[in-house]
Coordinates of C-alpha atoms in Angstrom, one line a residue:
Chain A
M1 CA -12.7 18.9 53.3
S2 CA -13.6 15.4 52.2
K3 CA -15.1 16.7 49.1
R4 CA -11.8 18.4 48.3
S5 CA -9.7 15.1 49.0
K6 CA -12.2 13.1 47.1
L7 CA -11.8 15.3 44.0
E8 CA -8.1 15.0 44.4
E9 CA -8.4 11.2 44.5
L10 CA -10.5 11.5 41.3
I11 CA -8.1 13.8 39.4
I12 CA -5.1 11.3 40.4
A13 CA -7.0 8.2 39.1
Y14 CA -7.8 10.3 36.1
L15 CA -4.1 10.8 35.6
S16 CA -3.6 7.1 35.9
D17 CA -5.9 6.3 33.3
E18 CA -8.2 4.6 36.0
L19 CA -11.4 6.1 35.3
D20 CA -14.4 5.0 32.8
D21 CA -15.5 7.4 30.3
D22 CA -18.3 8.8 32.3
E23 CA -16.2 9.6 35.2
E24 CA -13.4 11.1 32.9
A25 CA -15.9 13.3 31.3
F26 CA -16.9 14.6 34.9
V27 CA -13.4 15.4 35.7
I28 CA -12.8 17.2 32.8
Q29 CA -15.8 19.0 33.1
W30 CA -15.2 20.0 36.5
I31 CA -11.5 21.1 35.7
N32 CA -12.5 23.4 32.9
S33 CA -15.5 25.0 34.9
S34 CA -13.4 27.3 36.8
E35 CA -9.9 29.1 37.0
E36 CA -9.5 27.8 40.7
N37 CA -10.5 24.3 39.5
K38 CA -7.8 24.5 36.7
N39 CA -5.3 25.7 39.2
S40 CA -6.1 22.9 41.6
F41 CA -5.9 20.4 38.8
R42 CA -2.5 22.0 37.5
E43 CA -1.1 21.8 40.9
I44 CA -1.9 17.9 41.0
E45 CA -0.7 17.5 37.5
K46 CA 2.5 19.2 37.8
S47 CA 3.9 16.5 40.3
F48 CA 2.3 13.6 38.7
H49 CA 4.0 14.7 35.4
L50 CA 7.3 15.2 37.0
L51 CA 7.4 11.6 38.5
S52 CA 6.4 10.1 35.0
I53 CA 8.9 12.0 33.2
N54 CA 11.7 10.9 35.3
R55 CA 10.8 7.3 34.6
E56 CA 11.0 7.9 30.9
V57 CA 14.3 9.8 31.0
E58 CA 15.8 7.1 33.2
N59 CA 15.6 4.8 30.2
I60 CA 17.8 6.8 28.1
D61 CA 20.9 5.3 27.4
I62 CA 23.4 8.0 27.3
E63 CA 26.1 6.3 25.2
V64 CA 23.8 5.7 22.4
E65 CA 22.6 9.3 22.4
W66 CA 26.2 10.4 22.1
E67 CA 26.8 7.9 19.5
K68 CA 23.8 9.2 17.6
F69 CA 25.0 13.0 18.2
R70 CA 28.4 11.8 16.8
D71 CA 27.1 10.4 13.8
T72 CA 25.0 13.4 13.0
V73 CA 27.9 16.0 13.1
S74 CA 30.8 13.8 12.4
F75 CA 33.1 14.0 9.3
K76 CA 32.2 11.3 6.8
D77 CA 34.7 11.9 3.8
Q78 CA 32.7 10.0 1.3
E79 CA 34.9 10.9 -1.9
N80 CA 38.3 9.9 -0.4
S81 CA 37.0 6.8 1.1
E82 CA 38.3 4.1 -1.7
S83 CA 42.0 4.7 -1.8
E84 CA 43.0 6.0 2.0
V85 CA 45.6 3.8 3.1
D86 CA 47.3 5.8 5.7
I87 CA 46.0 5.5 9.3
Q88 CA 43.1 7.6 9.8
E89 CA 42.8 9.6 13.1
P90 CA 40.5 7.9 15.3
V91 CA 37.1 9.8 15.2
S92 CA 37.1 10.0 19.0
T93 CA 39.6 13.0 19.2
E94 CA 39.2 16.4 17.3
I95 CA 36.4 16.4 14.9
G96 CA 37.2 17.8 11.5
S97 CA 37.6 21.4 10.2
N98 CA 35.4 22.8 7.5
K99 CA 34.6 19.6 5.7
R100 CA 31.6 18.5 7.6
K101 CA 29.2 16.5 6.0
F102 CA 26.3 14.6 6.9
P103 CA 26.2 10.9 6.5
S104 CA 24.3 10.0 3.4
R105 CA 21.8 7.8 5.0
I106 CA 20.3 10.4 7.3
V107 CA 16.6 10.3 7.7
F108 CA 15.5 13.8 8.0
F109 CA 13.6 14.9 10.8
V110 CA 11.8 17.7 9.7
L111 CA 10.1 20.2 11.9
A112 CA 6.9 21.2 10.0
A113 CA 3.7 22.2 10.9
S114 CA 1.5 19.1 10.5
L115 CA -1.7 19.1 8.7
I116 CA -4.3 16.9 9.6
L117 CA -6.3 15.4 7.1
F118 CA -9.1 13.0 7.6
F119 CA -9.3 9.5 5.7
G120 CA -12.4 7.9 5.9
I121 CA -11.6 4.2 5.9
R122 CA -13.5 1.4 4.5
L123 CA -11.5 -1.5 5.7
G124 CA -13.0 -3.6 2.9
W125 CA -10.4 -1.9 0.6
F126 CA -8.3 -5.1 1.3
L127 CA -11.2 -7.8 0.7
N128 CA -13.4 -6.1 -1.8
D129 CA -16.6 -7.6 -0.6
I130 CA -16.2 -7.7 3.2
T131 CA -17.2 -4.7 5.3
P132 CA -15.9 -4.7 8.9
D133 CA -19.1 -6.0 10.5
V134 CA -19.4 -8.9 8.5
N135 CA -17.9 -11.9 10.4
V136 CA -17.5 -15.2 8.8
S137 CA -18.2 -16.5 5.4
G138 CA -16.8 -19.6 4.1
D139 CA -15.7 -19.9 0.7
A140 CA -15.2 -23.2 -1.2
A141 CA -12.9 -21.9 -3.8
E142 CA -11.2 -24.2 -6.2
G143 CA -8.2 -23.8 -7.6
K144 CA -6.5 -20.8 -5.9
I145 CA -3.2 -19.7 -6.1
D146 CA -0.9 -20.6 -3.4
R147 CA -0.5 -17.8 -0.7
P148 CA 2.1 -17.4 2.1
V149 CA 1.1 -17.6 5.7
L150 CA 0.0 -14.2 6.4
V151 CA -1.7 -12.6 9.4
F152 CA -4.0 -9.4 9.0
H153 CA -3.4 -7.1 11.9
H154 CA -5.6 -4.4 13.1
E155 CA -4.8 -1.6 15.7
K156 CA -7.3 0.4 17.1
N157 CA -6.5 3.5 19.3
E158 CA -9.2 4.7 21.8
T159 CA -6.9 5.5 24.5
G160 CA -7.4 9.4 24.1
K161 CA -3.6 9.5 23.5
D162 CA -1.2 9.1 20.4
K163 CA 0.0 5.5 20.2
E164 CA 3.4 4.7 18.7
Y165 CA 4.0 1.6 16.8
S166 CA 6.9 0.1 14.7
L167 CA 5.9 -1.9 11.8
G168 CA 8.1 -5.1 11.1
D169 CA 10.0 -3.2 8.3
G170 CA 11.2 -0.3 10.6
T171 CA 8.5 2.0 9.8
K172 CA 7.4 4.0 12.6
V173 CA 3.7 5.1 12.9
V174 CA 2.2 7.5 15.5
L175 CA -1.7 6.7 15.6
S176 CA -3.9 9.5 16.9
S177 CA -6.9 8.6 19.2
N178 CA -10.0 7.4 17.4
S179 CA -7.9 6.0 14.8
E180 CA -7.4 2.4 13.5
L181 CA -5.3 0.9 11.1
S182 CA -4.8 -2.6 9.4
Y183 CA -2.1 -4.4 7.6
L184 CA -0.8 -7.7 6.9
V185 CA 2.2 -9.3 8.6
P186 CA 4.6 -9.9 7.1
F187 CA 4.1 -7.4 3.9
P188 CA 3.4 -9.7 1.0
G189 CA 4.9 -9.1 -2.2
D190 CA 6.7 -6.1 -3.5
R191 CA 4.8 -3.5 -1.8
R192 CA 3.8 -2.4 1.7
E193 CA 0.3 -1.4 2.3
I194 CA -1.6 -0.1 5.4
S195 CA -5.2 1.2 5.6
L196 CA -6.2 3.9 7.7
S197 CA -9.2 5.5 9.3
G198 CA -8.4 8.6 11.4
K199 CA -5.3 10.1 11.8
A200 CA -1.5 9.0 11.7
Y201 CA 2.0 10.1 11.3
F202 CA 4.2 8.1 9.3
K203 CA 8.0 7.8 9.1
I204 CA 8.5 5.2 6.5
A205 CA 11.7 3.1 6.8
K206 CA 13.6 3.3 3.4
D207 CA 13.0 0.3 1.3
T208 CA 13.3 1.5 -2.4
L209 CA 12.0 -2.1 -3.5
R210 CA 8.8 -1.8 -1.7
P211 CA 6.9 1.1 -1.8
F212 CA 4.7 2.1 1.1
S213 CA 1.3 3.0 0.4
V214 CA -1.7 4.2 3.1
I215 CA -4.9 3.7 1.8
S216 CA -8.2 5.0 2.6
S217 CA -11.4 4.4 1.1
Y218 CA -10.6 6.8 -1.7
I219 CA -7.0 7.7 -1.8
S220 CA -4.0 5.8 -2.0
T221 CA -0.8 7.6 -0.7
T222 CA 2.6 6.1 -1.7
A223 CA 5.8 6.8 -0.6
V224 CA 9.5 5.2 -0.5
G225 CA 11.2 6.7 2.5
T226 CA 9.7 9.6 3.8
E227 CA 7.7 11.3 6.7
F228 CA 4.4 12.4 6.0
E229 CA 1.0 12.7 8.0
V230 CA -2.3 11.6 6.8
N231 CA -5.8 12.7 8.4
A232 CA -8.6 10.8 7.4
F233 CA -11.4 10.8 9.7
E234 CA -14.9 9.4 8.3
K235 CA -16.9 12.2 9.5
S236 CA -14.9 14.8 8.0
N237 CA -15.6 15.9 4.4
E238 CA -11.9 16.4 3.8
I239 CA -8.9 14.3 3.4
I240 CA -5.6 15.7 3.6
V241 CA -1.9 14.5 3.2
R242 CA 0.9 16.7 4.2
L243 CA 4.4 15.7 3.3
M244 CA 7.2 16.9 5.4
E245 CA 10.4 15.0 3.6
G246 CA 10.8 12.7 0.7
K247 CA 8.1 12.3 -2.0
V248 CA 4.7 10.9 -2.1
M249 CA 2.1 9.9 -4.7
V250 CA -1.5 10.4 -4.1
K251 CA -3.8 8.5 -6.5
S252 CA -7.2 6.6 -6.2
A253 CA -7.3 3.8 -3.9
P254 CA -7.1 0.5 -5.7
G255 CA -10.6 -1.3 -6.0
A256 CA -12.6 1.7 -5.0
E257 CA -14.5 4.1 -7.1
K258 CA -12.0 6.1 -8.9
M259 CA -12.1 9.7 -7.3
L260 CA -9.1 11.2 -8.6
D261 CA -8.8 11.7 -12.5
R262 CA -5.1 11.8 -12.2
D263 CA -2.2 11.1 -9.9
F264 CA -0.7 13.7 -7.5
Y265 CA 2.8 14.2 -6.6
L266 CA 3.6 16.0 -3.7
S267 CA 6.9 17.7 -2.8
P268 CA 8.1 18.3 0.9
G269 CA 6.0 21.4 1.9
E270 CA 3.0 20.6 0.0
E271 CA -0.2 19.3 1.0
L272 CA -2.9 17.6 -1.0
I273 CA -6.6 18.1 0.2
F274 CA -9.2 16.1 -1.2
S275 CA -12.8 16.8 -1.0
K276 CA -15.2 14.0 -0.7
L277 CA -18.2 16.2 -1.6
K278 CA -16.4 17.8 -4.7
R279 CA -14.7 14.4 -5.5
S280 CA -11.6 16.4 -6.4
A281 CA -8.1 17.5 -4.9
K282 CA -5.7 20.3 -5.2
V283 CA -2.3 20.7 -4.0
K284 CA -1.2 23.7 -2.0
K285 CA 2.2 25.0 -1.0
V286 CA 2.3 25.4 2.9
S287 CA 5.0 27.1 5.0
P288 CA 8.6 26.4 4.0
V289 CA 9.7 23.6 5.6
S290 CA 12.8 23.8 7.8
S291 CA 15.0 21.0 6.7
N292 CA 18.4 22.2 7.7
I293 CA 18.3 20.2 10.9
A294 CA 19.2 16.7 10.1
L295 CA 19.4 13.8 12.7
N296 CA 20.3 10.3 12.1
K297 CA 17.3 8.6 13.1
V298 CA 18.2 5.2 11.8
N299 CA 20.0 3.9 14.6
S300 CA 20.2 0.3 14.8
A301 CA 20.4 0.2 18.5
E302 CA 16.8 1.7 19.0
D303 CA 15.1 0.2 15.9
K304 CA 13.8 -3.0 17.1
P305 CA 10.8 -3.8 15.1
E306 CA 8.2 -5.4 17.1
I307 CA 4.8 -6.8 16.6
P308 CA 2.4 -4.1 18.0
K309 CA 0.5 -5.2 21.1
F310 CA -3.1 -5.9 20.6
E311 CA -5.6 -3.8 22.6
K312 CA -9.4 -3.8 23.0
G313 CA -10.9 -3.7 19.6
S314 CA -8.3 -5.5 17.7
W315 CA -9.0 -8.6 15.8
Y316 CA -7.5 -11.0 13.3
M317 CA -8.7 -11.6 9.8
F318 CA -8.0 -14.4 7.2
N319 CA -7.9 -13.2 3.8
N320 CA -9.0 -16.1 1.5
Q321 CA -6.3 -18.6 3.1
S322 CA -6.6 -22.0 2.6
L323 CA -7.7 -23.9 5.8
P324 CA -4.5 -25.4 6.6
D325 CA -2.7 -22.3 6.6
V326 CA -5.4 -20.6 8.9
F327 CA -5.2 -23.6 11.3
K328 CA -1.3 -23.3 11.5
Q329 CA -1.6 -19.6 12.4
L330 CA -4.2 -20.6 14.9
E331 CA -2.1 -23.2 16.4
V332 CA 0.8 -20.6 16.8
I333 CA -1.6 -17.9 18.1
F334 CA -3.2 -20.3 20.6
Q335 CA -0.3 -22.7 21.4
T336 CA -2.6 -25.5 20.9
R337 CA -2.4 -28.2 18.6
I338 CA -5.1 -28.7 15.7
D339 CA -5.2 -32.1 13.7
Y340 CA -6.6 -32.2 10.3
S341 CA -6.0 -34.2 6.9
E342 CA -4.3 -31.7 4.6
K343 CA -5.7 -33.6 1.7
E344 CA -9.3 -33.2 3.1
I345 CA -9.4 -29.5 3.7
S346 CA -6.5 -28.1 1.7
N347 CA -8.9 -26.7 -1.2
I348 CA -11.2 -25.0 1.2
Y349 CA -10.6 -21.1 1.5
F350 CA -11.4 -18.9 4.3
I351 CA -12.2 -15.3 4.8
G352 CA -13.2 -14.2 8.2
K353 CA -12.6 -12.0 11.2
F354 CA -12.3 -12.7 14.9
D355 CA -12.2 -10.6 17.9
K356 CA -9.1 -10.9 20.0
K357 CA -11.3 -12.1 22.7
D358 CA -12.6 -15.3 20.9
S359 CA -11.4 -18.5 22.2
L360 CA -10.1 -20.8 20.1
E361 CA -12.9 -23.1 20.3
V362 CA -15.4 -20.6 19.3
I363 CA -13.2 -19.8 16.3
L364 CA -12.9 -23.3 15.1
K365 CA -16.5 -24.1 15.7
R366 CA -17.5 -21.2 13.3
I367 CA -15.0 -22.4 10.9
T368 CA -16.0 -25.8 10.9
S369 CA -19.8 -25.4 11.1
I370 CA -19.5 -23.1 7.9
N371 CA -17.6 -25.7 6.0
N372 CA -19.4 -28.7 7.1
L373 CA -16.7 -30.2 8.9
K374 CA -16.6 -31.8 12.5
L375 CA -14.9 -30.6 15.4
T376 CA -13.6 -32.9 18.4
S377 CA -11.4 -32.3 21.2
N378 CA -9.1 -34.6 22.8
N379 CA -6.7 -34.0 25.6
N380 CA -5.2 -30.7 24.8
K381 CA -5.9 -30.7 20.8
Y382 CA -8.6 -30.2 18.4
I383 CA -9.3 -32.5 15.5
I384 CA -11.1 -31.7 12.4
T385 CA -12.6 -33.9 10.2
K386 CA -15.1 -33.8 7.2
Chain B
M1 CA 30.8 24.2 33.2
T2 CA 33.4 26.6 32.3
L3 CA 36.6 26.0 30.0
P4 CA 39.8 26.7 31.3
N5 CA 41.6 29.8 29.9
D6 CA 42.6 29.8 26.2
S7 CA 40.6 26.4 25.7
K8 CA 38.3 25.8 23.0
F9 CA 35.2 23.9 23.4
T10 CA 36.6 20.8 21.6
E11 CA 35.3 17.3 21.4
P12 CA 36.2 15.9 24.6
Y13 CA 35.0 18.8 26.7
F14 CA 31.9 18.6 24.5
E15 CA 31.5 14.9 25.1
A16 CA 31.7 15.3 28.8
F17 CA 29.0 18.3 28.7
F18 CA 26.7 16.4 26.7
K19 CA 26.7 13.4 28.8
E20 CA 26.4 15.4 32.1
H21 CA 23.5 17.3 30.7
F22 CA 21.5 15.3 28.1
K23 CA 19.0 13.7 30.5
A24 CA 18.6 16.6 32.5
A25 CA 18.0 18.7 29.3
C26 CA 15.2 16.1 28.4
S27 CA 13.5 16.2 31.9
Y28 CA 13.7 19.9 31.6
C29 CA 12.2 20.2 28.2
Q30 CA 9.5 17.6 28.9
Y31 CA 8.3 19.0 32.1
K32 CA 8.3 22.4 31.1
Y33 CA 6.5 22.3 27.8
G34 CA 4.6 18.9 28.2
F35 CA 6.4 17.1 25.4
D36 CA 6.7 13.5 24.9
I37 CA 10.0 11.6 25.5
D38 CA 10.6 11.4 21.6
T39 CA 10.1 15.0 21.0
A40 CA 12.0 16.1 24.0
K41 CA 14.9 14.0 22.9
E42 CA 14.9 15.5 19.2
I43 CA 14.8 18.9 20.7
V44 CA 17.6 18.4 22.9
H45 CA 19.6 16.6 20.2
I46 CA 19.0 19.6 17.9
S47 CA 20.0 22.0 20.7
F48 CA 23.3 20.1 21.1
I49 CA 23.8 20.1 17.2
R50 CA 23.4 23.9 17.4
L51 CA 25.7 24.3 20.4
W52 CA 28.4 22.1 18.4
K53 CA 28.0 24.4 15.3
K54 CA 28.8 27.5 17.8
R55 CA 31.3 26.1 19.8
D56 CA 34.0 28.4 18.6
E57 CA 31.9 31.2 20.2
I58 CA 32.3 30.0 23.5
K59 CA 35.1 31.9 25.5
A60 CA 36.6 30.8 28.6
D61 CA 34.4 32.2 31.3
L62 CA 31.0 32.0 29.7
S63 CA 28.7 29.4 31.5
I64 CA 28.1 26.9 28.9
E65 CA 25.0 25.4 30.6
G66 CA 23.4 28.9 30.6
Y67 CA 24.3 29.4 27.0
F68 CA 23.0 26.1 26.1
Y69 CA 19.5 26.4 28.0
K70 CA 19.1 29.5 25.9
I71 CA 19.7 27.5 22.7
L72 CA 17.3 24.8 24.0
T73 CA 14.5 27.3 24.7
N74 CA 15.1 28.7 21.1
S75 CA 14.9 25.4 19.7
T76 CA 11.8 24.6 21.4
I77 CA 10.0 27.7 20.0
D78 CA 11.2 26.9 16.6
Y79 CA 9.8 23.6 17.0
L80 CA 6.6 24.9 18.2
K81 CA 6.4 27.8 15.3
H82 CA 6.6 24.7 12.9
Q83 CA 4.1 22.4 14.5
R84 CA 1.0 24.3 13.6
V85 CA -1.1 21.5 15.0
K86 CA -1.9 22.9 18.3
Q87 CA -2.2 26.5 17.6
K88 CA -3.6 27.5 20.9
H89 CA -0.6 25.8 22.5
E90 CA 1.9 27.7 20.3
T91 CA 0.3 31.0 20.6
Y92 CA 0.3 30.5 24.4
V93 CA 4.1 29.5 24.5
L94 CA 5.2 32.4 22.2
K95 CA 3.1 34.9 24.3
N96 CA 4.6 33.9 27.6
Y97 CA 8.1 33.2 26.2
S98 CA 8.6 36.5 24.7
Q99 CA 8.0 38.1 27.8
N100 CA 9.7 36.1 30.3
E101 CA 13.1 34.9 28.6
Q102 CA 14.7 38.0 29.0
G103 CA 17.1 37.2 32.0
S104 CA 20.6 36.1 31.1
T105 CA 21.1 34.0 34.4
F106 CA 19.9 30.4 34.4
S107 CA 17.9 30.1 37.7
E108 CA 15.7 27.1 36.7
P109 CA 15.9 24.1 39.1
D110 CA 18.8 21.5 38.5
F111 CA 17.0 18.7 36.7
K112 CA 20.3 16.6 37.2
Q113 CA 19.3 16.1 40.6
L114 CA 15.9 15.1 39.9
S115 CA 16.0 11.3 39.6
T116 CA 18.0 11.1 43.0
D117 CA 15.5 13.5 44.7
I118 CA 12.4 11.6 43.4
E119 CA 14.1 8.2 44.6
N120 CA 14.6 9.8 48.0
A121 CA 11.1 11.4 48.3
V122 CA 9.6 8.0 47.5
A123 CA 11.8 6.1 49.8
E124 CA 10.5 8.2 52.5
L125 CA 6.9 7.2 52.0
P126 CA 5.2 5.1 54.9
E127 CA 5.6 1.5 53.8
M128 CA 2.5 0.6 52.5
M129 CA 1.8 4.0 50.8
G130 CA 5.4 3.7 49.0
L131 CA 4.5 0.2 48.0
I132 CA 1.1 1.2 46.4
F133 CA 3.0 4.0 44.8
R134 CA 5.6 2.0 43.2
L135 CA 3.2 -0.8 42.0
N136 CA 1.2 2.0 40.4
R137 CA 3.7 4.2 38.8
Y138 CA 6.6 2.0 38.4
E139 CA 5.0 -1.1 37.7
G140 CA 2.1 0.1 36.1
L141 CA -0.3 -2.2 38.0
K142 CA -3.8 -0.7 37.8
Y143 CA -5.8 0.0 41.2
R144 CA -7.7 -3.3 40.9
E145 CA -4.7 -5.2 40.5
I146 CA -2.9 -3.5 43.4
A147 CA -6.0 -3.8 45.5
K148 CA -6.1 -7.5 44.8
Q149 CA -2.3 -8.4 45.4
L150 CA -2.3 -6.6 48.6
D151 CA -5.6 -7.8 49.8
I152 CA -7.1 -4.2 50.3
S153 CA -9.8 -2.3 48.9
V154 CA -9.5 -0.2 45.7
K155 CA -10.8 2.6 47.7
T156 CA -7.6 2.3 50.2
V157 CA -5.5 2.2 47.0
E158 CA -7.1 5.5 45.9
T159 CA -6.6 7.4 49.1
Q160 CA -3.0 6.2 49.5
M161 CA -2.2 7.3 46.0
S162 CA -3.5 10.6 46.5
R163 CA -1.7 10.8 50.1
A164 CA 1.5 9.7 48.7
L165 CA 1.2 12.5 45.8
A166 CA 0.6 15.1 48.5
K167 CA 3.8 14.0 50.0
L168 CA 6.0 14.0 47.1
R169 CA 4.3 17.2 46.2
I170 CA 6.0 18.8 49.1
R171 CA 9.4 17.3 49.0
L172 CA 9.5 18.2 45.2
S173 CA 8.3 21.7 45.7
H174 CA 11.3 23.2 44.4
Y175 CA 11.0 21.8 41.0
L176 CA 7.2 22.6 40.8
H177 CA 7.5 26.4 40.6
L178 CA 8.5 26.5 37.1
Y179 CA 6.4 29.5 36.1
F180 CA 5.0 27.9 33.0
V181 CA 3.9 24.4 32.5
I182 CA 1.7 22.8 29.8
F183 CA -0.6 20.1 30.3
W184 CA -1.9 17.8 27.4
V185 CA -4.8 15.7 28.4
G186 CA -5.7 13.5 25.4
D187 CA -5.9 16.0 22.5
K188 CA -6.9 18.8 24.6
I189 CA -4.8 21.4 26.1
I190 CA -5.6 22.5 29.5
F191 CA -3.7 25.6 30.4

């Protein structure tokens, strides 16, 4: 009897994400070891699941959903819009007859089979000479070009579940477990770039001026506004890009050994399979994509771009930025003043990576020791001097 | 909902139907097929669009709810057919669904009542148990945090959570005997 209830407690703790890896493995093994166990688990999971669902559904704003629905089916007469002076019937009454059109800015939600491809990622794509394990290296580079203040964000998903992120531009990413991605905030310049190791599904916010690229160690996939999935785990031989909607171009990743002898363009319903061993790619058609169901996903009430939360395994990296810029960002991140003489250190540039767990003092010590600077602290602030 | 004689399913009726059933349809979809909330919402939206397109076919004495839930089931199957990722999942669903969805009466539990029923059931839990349950499930606190906050042991929290769930299971049993539920545990499917 007590063994039974102990197991129940374990199962519930498991469902609440309370267990460590060993305990989890034990529970999963127990569940799968017999039909009876599976049923027991199912019983408990059902009620647990029901309660969780309720919370999620409670957050739905029915008015917002109704507006979304109306936008999708409503009659937007684009041709006549210029010279209609007469009073239009308010849209809330009977919706039109046969002239039903979808709004032009609809982002298609395509129900398509997803292909999963693995991208191996070498995070050094961004900093050519840095591998993920190397921490700090100071660089006294003279005469560098002015760079904007950027922070490099790194997301790692080790939760066992998919995680969704919204990027600052409105792009939505669903990152699978055992996957990580990195990108700069804000996206600098005329491009949006993200590097991926593992698997992620992207729904790119439309920005024709700034193409969005997903980069692995070998391949770069570029799209404008579109939906696609990239699967690129290091351990796998293949990298697959599957396109649901829009258009993407796949080519060799910049700064990496040239793997593809030409650029590939994908249309919806196509997939590209890159073989690391063969160092070549081919494009195949997949099952026809059903795109006759359109949903307006660009709903301003819902799309609040947010900086993703940092989990365990996330870190900051500074990419060849001047020390004043680095200190400015650290001040913001740690909410602590850092005094320095702009003149003294503005020609020193920094490339480095810090764990989110590192304290400001540790970070500053590292930076100053490498660059032969002195670090002192006073009241609630730090002072950097030559 | 049924329409008065000679009426068509026009927008005011549709709006009322939509607002009455949207959340319940999401709960139903999530619960029955194990979808996350966003997928469930998409499928429900698609189903309403399909219902809208067919609105002229709705006659006065048809149960709109039953008709809609049929559309919802079909939309889900379509979705799964195109989602060839979890192949085992899809085969399992299709296998079960072709056999079981023959009936024309809609006899599933009414998910519109779900949140009220849950609220009542949680309110009926003994004080400490209810508090621990709410802290974990609603506030998102971990066991250790709850133990610290209430000055009890983690073991107690574990036991109380287990008992709370056992009690709730009984109170919500009429929702729980849907004959087909899928579980996702991380990336694995456990049937």
